[in-house]
Tab-separated table of C-alpha atoms and ligand atoms in Angstrom:
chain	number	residue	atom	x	y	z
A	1	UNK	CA	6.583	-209.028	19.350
A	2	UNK	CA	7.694	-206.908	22.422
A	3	UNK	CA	10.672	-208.729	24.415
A	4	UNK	CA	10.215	-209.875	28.201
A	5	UNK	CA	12.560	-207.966	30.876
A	6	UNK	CA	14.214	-210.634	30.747
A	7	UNK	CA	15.179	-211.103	27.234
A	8	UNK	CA	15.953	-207.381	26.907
A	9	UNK	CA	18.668	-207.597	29.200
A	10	UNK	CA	20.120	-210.826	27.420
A	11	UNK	CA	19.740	-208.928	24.060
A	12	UNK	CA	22.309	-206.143	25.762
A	13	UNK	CA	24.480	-208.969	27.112
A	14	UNK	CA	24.676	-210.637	23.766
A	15	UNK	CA	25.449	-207.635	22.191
A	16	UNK	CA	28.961	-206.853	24.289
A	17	UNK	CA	29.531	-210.182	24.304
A	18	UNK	CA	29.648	-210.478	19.952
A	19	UNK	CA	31.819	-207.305	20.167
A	20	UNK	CA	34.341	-208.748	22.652
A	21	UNK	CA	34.430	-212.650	20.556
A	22	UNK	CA	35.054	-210.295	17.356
A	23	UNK	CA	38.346	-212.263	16.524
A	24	UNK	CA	40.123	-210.516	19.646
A	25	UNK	CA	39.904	-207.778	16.916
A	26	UNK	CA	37.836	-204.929	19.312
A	27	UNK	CA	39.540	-202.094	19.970
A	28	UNK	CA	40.316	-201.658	23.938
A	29	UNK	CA	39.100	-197.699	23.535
A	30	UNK	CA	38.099	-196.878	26.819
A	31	UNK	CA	40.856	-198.683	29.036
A	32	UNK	CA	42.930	-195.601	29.303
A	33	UNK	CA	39.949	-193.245	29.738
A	34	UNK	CA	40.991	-191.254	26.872
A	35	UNK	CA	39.336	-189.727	23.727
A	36	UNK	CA	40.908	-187.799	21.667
A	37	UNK	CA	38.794	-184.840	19.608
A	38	UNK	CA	39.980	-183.451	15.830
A	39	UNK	CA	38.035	-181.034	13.980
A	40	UNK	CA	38.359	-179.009	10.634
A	41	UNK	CA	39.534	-175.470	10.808
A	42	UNK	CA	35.416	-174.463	9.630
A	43	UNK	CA	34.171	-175.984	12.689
A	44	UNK	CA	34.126	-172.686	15.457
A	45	UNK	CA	35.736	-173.568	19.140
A	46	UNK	CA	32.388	-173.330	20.650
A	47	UNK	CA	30.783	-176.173	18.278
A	48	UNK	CA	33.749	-178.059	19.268
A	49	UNK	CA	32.589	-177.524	22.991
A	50	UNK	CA	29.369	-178.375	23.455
A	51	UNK	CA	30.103	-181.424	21.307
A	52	UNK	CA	32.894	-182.624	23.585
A	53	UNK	CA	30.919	-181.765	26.915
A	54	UNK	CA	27.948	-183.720	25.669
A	55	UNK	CA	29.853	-186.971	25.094
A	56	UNK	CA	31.720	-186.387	28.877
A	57	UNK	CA	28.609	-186.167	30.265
A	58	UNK	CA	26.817	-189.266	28.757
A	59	UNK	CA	30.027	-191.615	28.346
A	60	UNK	CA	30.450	-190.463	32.437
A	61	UNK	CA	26.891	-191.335	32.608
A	62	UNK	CA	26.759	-194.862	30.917
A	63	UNK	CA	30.487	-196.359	31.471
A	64	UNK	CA	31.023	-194.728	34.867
A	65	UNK	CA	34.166	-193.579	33.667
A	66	UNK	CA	35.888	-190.709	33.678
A	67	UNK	CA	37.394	-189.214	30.114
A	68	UNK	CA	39.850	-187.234	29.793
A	69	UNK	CA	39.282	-185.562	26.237
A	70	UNK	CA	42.943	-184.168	24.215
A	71	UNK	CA	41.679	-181.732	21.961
A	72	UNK	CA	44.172	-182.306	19.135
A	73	UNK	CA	42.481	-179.497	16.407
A	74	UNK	CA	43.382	-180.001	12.786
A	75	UNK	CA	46.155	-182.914	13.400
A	76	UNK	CA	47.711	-183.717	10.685
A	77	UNK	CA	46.858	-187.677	10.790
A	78	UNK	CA	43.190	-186.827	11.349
A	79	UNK	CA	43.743	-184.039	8.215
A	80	UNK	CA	45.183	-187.172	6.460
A	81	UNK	CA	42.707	-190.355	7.422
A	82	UNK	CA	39.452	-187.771	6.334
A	83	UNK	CA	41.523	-186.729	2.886
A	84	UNK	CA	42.217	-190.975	2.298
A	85	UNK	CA	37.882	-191.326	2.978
A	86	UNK	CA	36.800	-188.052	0.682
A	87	UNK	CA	35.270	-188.623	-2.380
A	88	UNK	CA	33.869	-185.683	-4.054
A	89	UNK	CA	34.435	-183.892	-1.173
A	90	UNK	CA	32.027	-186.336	1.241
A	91	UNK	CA	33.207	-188.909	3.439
A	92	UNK	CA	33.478	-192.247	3.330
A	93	UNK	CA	32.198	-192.777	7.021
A	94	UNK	CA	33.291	-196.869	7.150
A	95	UNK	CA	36.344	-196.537	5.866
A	96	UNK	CA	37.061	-193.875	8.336
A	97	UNK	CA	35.957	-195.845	10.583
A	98	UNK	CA	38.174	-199.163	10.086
A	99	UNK	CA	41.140	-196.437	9.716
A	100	UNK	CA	40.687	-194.699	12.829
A	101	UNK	CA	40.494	-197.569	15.010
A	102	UNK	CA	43.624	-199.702	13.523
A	103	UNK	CA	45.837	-196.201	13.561
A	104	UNK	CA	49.843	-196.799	14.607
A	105	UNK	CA	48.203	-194.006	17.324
A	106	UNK	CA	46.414	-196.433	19.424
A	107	UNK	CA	48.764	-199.349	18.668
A	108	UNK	CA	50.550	-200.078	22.299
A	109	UNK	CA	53.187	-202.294	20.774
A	110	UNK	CA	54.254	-199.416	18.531
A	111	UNK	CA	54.496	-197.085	21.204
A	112	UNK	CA	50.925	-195.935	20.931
A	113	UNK	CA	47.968	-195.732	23.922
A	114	UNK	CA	44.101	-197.129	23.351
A	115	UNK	CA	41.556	-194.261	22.794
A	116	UNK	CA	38.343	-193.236	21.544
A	117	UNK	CA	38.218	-190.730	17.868
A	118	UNK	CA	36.037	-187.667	17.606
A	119	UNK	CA	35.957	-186.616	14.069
A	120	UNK	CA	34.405	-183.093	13.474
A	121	UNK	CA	34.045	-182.462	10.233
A	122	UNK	CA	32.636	-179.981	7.706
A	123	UNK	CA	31.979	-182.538	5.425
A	124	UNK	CA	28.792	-184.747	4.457
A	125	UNK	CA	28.230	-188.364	4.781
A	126	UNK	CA	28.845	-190.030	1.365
A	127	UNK	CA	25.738	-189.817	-0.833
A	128	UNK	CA	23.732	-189.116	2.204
A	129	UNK	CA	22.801	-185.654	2.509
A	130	UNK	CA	20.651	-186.404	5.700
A	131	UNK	CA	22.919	-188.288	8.633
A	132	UNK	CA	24.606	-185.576	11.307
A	133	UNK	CA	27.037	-187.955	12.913
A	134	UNK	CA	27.469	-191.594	13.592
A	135	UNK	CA	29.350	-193.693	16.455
A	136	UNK	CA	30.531	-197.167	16.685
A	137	UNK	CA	31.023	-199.545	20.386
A	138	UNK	CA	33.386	-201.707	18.227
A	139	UNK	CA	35.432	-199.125	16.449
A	140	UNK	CA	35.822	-196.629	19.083
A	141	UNK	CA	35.173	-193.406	16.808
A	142	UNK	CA	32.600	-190.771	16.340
A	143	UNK	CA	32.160	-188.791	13.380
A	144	UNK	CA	30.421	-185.346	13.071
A	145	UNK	CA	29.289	-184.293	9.178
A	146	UNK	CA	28.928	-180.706	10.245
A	147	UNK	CA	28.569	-178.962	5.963
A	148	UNK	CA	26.920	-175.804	5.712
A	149	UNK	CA	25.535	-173.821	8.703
A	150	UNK	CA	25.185	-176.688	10.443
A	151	UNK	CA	27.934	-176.319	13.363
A	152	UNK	CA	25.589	-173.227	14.376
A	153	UNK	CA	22.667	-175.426	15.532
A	154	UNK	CA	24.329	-175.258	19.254
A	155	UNK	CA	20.757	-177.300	21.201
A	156	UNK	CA	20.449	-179.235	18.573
A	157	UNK	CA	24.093	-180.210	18.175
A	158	UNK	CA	23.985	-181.307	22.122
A	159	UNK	CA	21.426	-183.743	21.495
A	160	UNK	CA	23.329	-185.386	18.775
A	161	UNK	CA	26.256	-185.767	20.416
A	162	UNK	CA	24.502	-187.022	23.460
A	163	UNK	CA	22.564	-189.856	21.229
A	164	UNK	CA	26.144	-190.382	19.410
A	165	UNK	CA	27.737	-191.107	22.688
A	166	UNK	CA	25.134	-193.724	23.409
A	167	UNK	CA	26.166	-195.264	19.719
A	168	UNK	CA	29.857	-194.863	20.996
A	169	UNK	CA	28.819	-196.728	24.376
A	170	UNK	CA	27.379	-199.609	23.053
A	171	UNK	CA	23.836	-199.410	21.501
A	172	UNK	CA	23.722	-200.243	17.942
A	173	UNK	CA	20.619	-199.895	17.741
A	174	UNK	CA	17.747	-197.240	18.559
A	175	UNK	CA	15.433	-197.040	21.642
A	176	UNK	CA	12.310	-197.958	19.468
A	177	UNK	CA	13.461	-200.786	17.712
A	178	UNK	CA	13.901	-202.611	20.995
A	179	UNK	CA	10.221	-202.542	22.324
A	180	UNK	CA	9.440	-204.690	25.918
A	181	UNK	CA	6.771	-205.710	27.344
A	182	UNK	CA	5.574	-203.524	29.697
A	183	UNK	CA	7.189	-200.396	28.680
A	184	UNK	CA	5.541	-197.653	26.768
A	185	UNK	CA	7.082	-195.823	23.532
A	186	UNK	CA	9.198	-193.356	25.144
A	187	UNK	CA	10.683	-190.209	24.848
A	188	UNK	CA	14.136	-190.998	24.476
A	189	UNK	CA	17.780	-189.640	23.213
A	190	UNK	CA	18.389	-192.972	22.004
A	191	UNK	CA	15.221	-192.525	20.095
A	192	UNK	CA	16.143	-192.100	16.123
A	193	UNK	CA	13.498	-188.570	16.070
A	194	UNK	CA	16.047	-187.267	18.776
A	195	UNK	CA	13.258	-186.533	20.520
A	196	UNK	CA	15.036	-185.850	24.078
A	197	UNK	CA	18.322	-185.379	25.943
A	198	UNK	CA	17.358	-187.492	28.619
A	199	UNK	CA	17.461	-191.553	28.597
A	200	UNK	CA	14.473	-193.603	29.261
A	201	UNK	CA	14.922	-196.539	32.145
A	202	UNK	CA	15.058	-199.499	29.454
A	203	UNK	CA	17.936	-197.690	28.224
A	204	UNK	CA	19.340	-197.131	31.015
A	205	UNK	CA	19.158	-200.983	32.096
A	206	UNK	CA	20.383	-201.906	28.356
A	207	UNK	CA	23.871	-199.861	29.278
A	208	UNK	CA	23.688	-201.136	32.885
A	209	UNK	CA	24.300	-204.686	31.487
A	210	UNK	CA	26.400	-203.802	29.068
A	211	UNK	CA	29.024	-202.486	31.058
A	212	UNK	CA	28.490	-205.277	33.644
A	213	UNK	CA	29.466	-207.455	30.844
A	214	UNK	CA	32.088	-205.646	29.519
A	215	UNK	CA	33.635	-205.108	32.692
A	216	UNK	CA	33.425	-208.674	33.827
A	217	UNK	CA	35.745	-209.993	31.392
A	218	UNK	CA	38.224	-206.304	31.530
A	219	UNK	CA	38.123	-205.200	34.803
A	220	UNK	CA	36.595	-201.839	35.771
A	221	UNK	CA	39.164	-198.656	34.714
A	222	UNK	CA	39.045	-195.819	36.954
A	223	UNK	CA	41.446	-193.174	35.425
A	224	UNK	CA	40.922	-189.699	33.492
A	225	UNK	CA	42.291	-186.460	34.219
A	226	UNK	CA	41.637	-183.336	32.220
A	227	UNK	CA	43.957	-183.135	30.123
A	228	UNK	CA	42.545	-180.421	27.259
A	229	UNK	CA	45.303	-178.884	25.247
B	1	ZN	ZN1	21.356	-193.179	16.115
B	2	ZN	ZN1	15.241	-195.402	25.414
């Protein structure tokens, strides 16, 4: 059964406001307008690139904030967090995840600032040979499994990251699994066939409340320089 309007955008509400009752638990990732990119020494610069522009543009797009993205490289805590998450030489993309988001890195009582985690790797998903990447609202990370020649797919690559950053900015779900009345099937990033760049306007109105609701109960944080080194 197709939703109303109406229940669509109380789908979006509900789901920002389950990530902000998750035991006071959710990570505060985009307060500081920050994200923070690591990437194995296999992944080229320009990979590395048109990943991070893709995820500036959309998370600009959807939060209305401005990130400023710290291209860290091989760092040695990223080099150590993928190494505790590799089995056989895939990852263990949970794991990471739950890692990432409770490092000493973004603890602010241990003298550490809240960010987002871009993960580049040149590693597969475990025992899925089929995934690209994957991005979570309530961890704050994103996570690239970029084995083979698959870092030279540079369109392709874009759209990913685009459809990631939606992940990253709150939908947990994907554009045809959330059908409303009204609306046709659409050609949509946040479609799971990839099948565009651009966002269709339900999506659009899902982040719209999303944000509204998240902001209500943070406050709206306008911050972010460019600060690439
Ligand atoms: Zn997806
Ligand atoms: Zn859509």
């Amino acid at each position: 059964m197709p939703f109303s309007s109406e229940q669509y955008r109380g789908y979006s509400r509900w789901v920002a406001e389950r990530a902000m009752a998750n035991n006071g638990n959710l990570p505060l990732w985009w307060i500081n307008g920050e994200v923070r990119v690591s990437w194995e020494l296999e992944i080229p610069r320009k990979t590395v690139d048109i990943i991070v522009e893709a995820v500036r543009q959309r998370l600009n797009e959807l939060c209305g904030l401005r990130f400023a993205f710290k291209l860290f490289g091989q760092h040695e805590s990223f080099v150590e967090q993928l190494n505790a998450c590799a089995l056989n030489g895939q990852v263990d993309q949970e794991k990471l995840f739950s890692l990432a988001s409770m490092e000493s890195w973004r603890d602010e009582s241990n003298g550490g600032r809240q960010h987002a985690d871009v993960y580049i790797t040149a590693k597969p998903f475990l025992g899925d040979a089929v995934s690209w990447g994957a991005a979570d609202f309530n961890f704050g990370v994103m996570f690239f499994a970029l084995y083979g020649q698959r870092y030279s797919h540079q369109s392709f690559l874009r759209t990913i990251a685009l459809h990631e950053a939606g992940h990253l900015a709150g939908m947990p779900t994907h554009c045809e699994y959330l059908r409303i009345k009204g609306y046709a099937k659409n050609t949509c990033n946040m479609n799971s066939d990839l099948s565009s760049d651009g966002l269709c306007s339900k999506c659009k109105e899902y982040f719209r409340i999303f944000w509204e609701t998240i902001n209500q109960e943070y406050g709206t944080y306008l911050c972010g320089q460019m600060m690439d080194f």
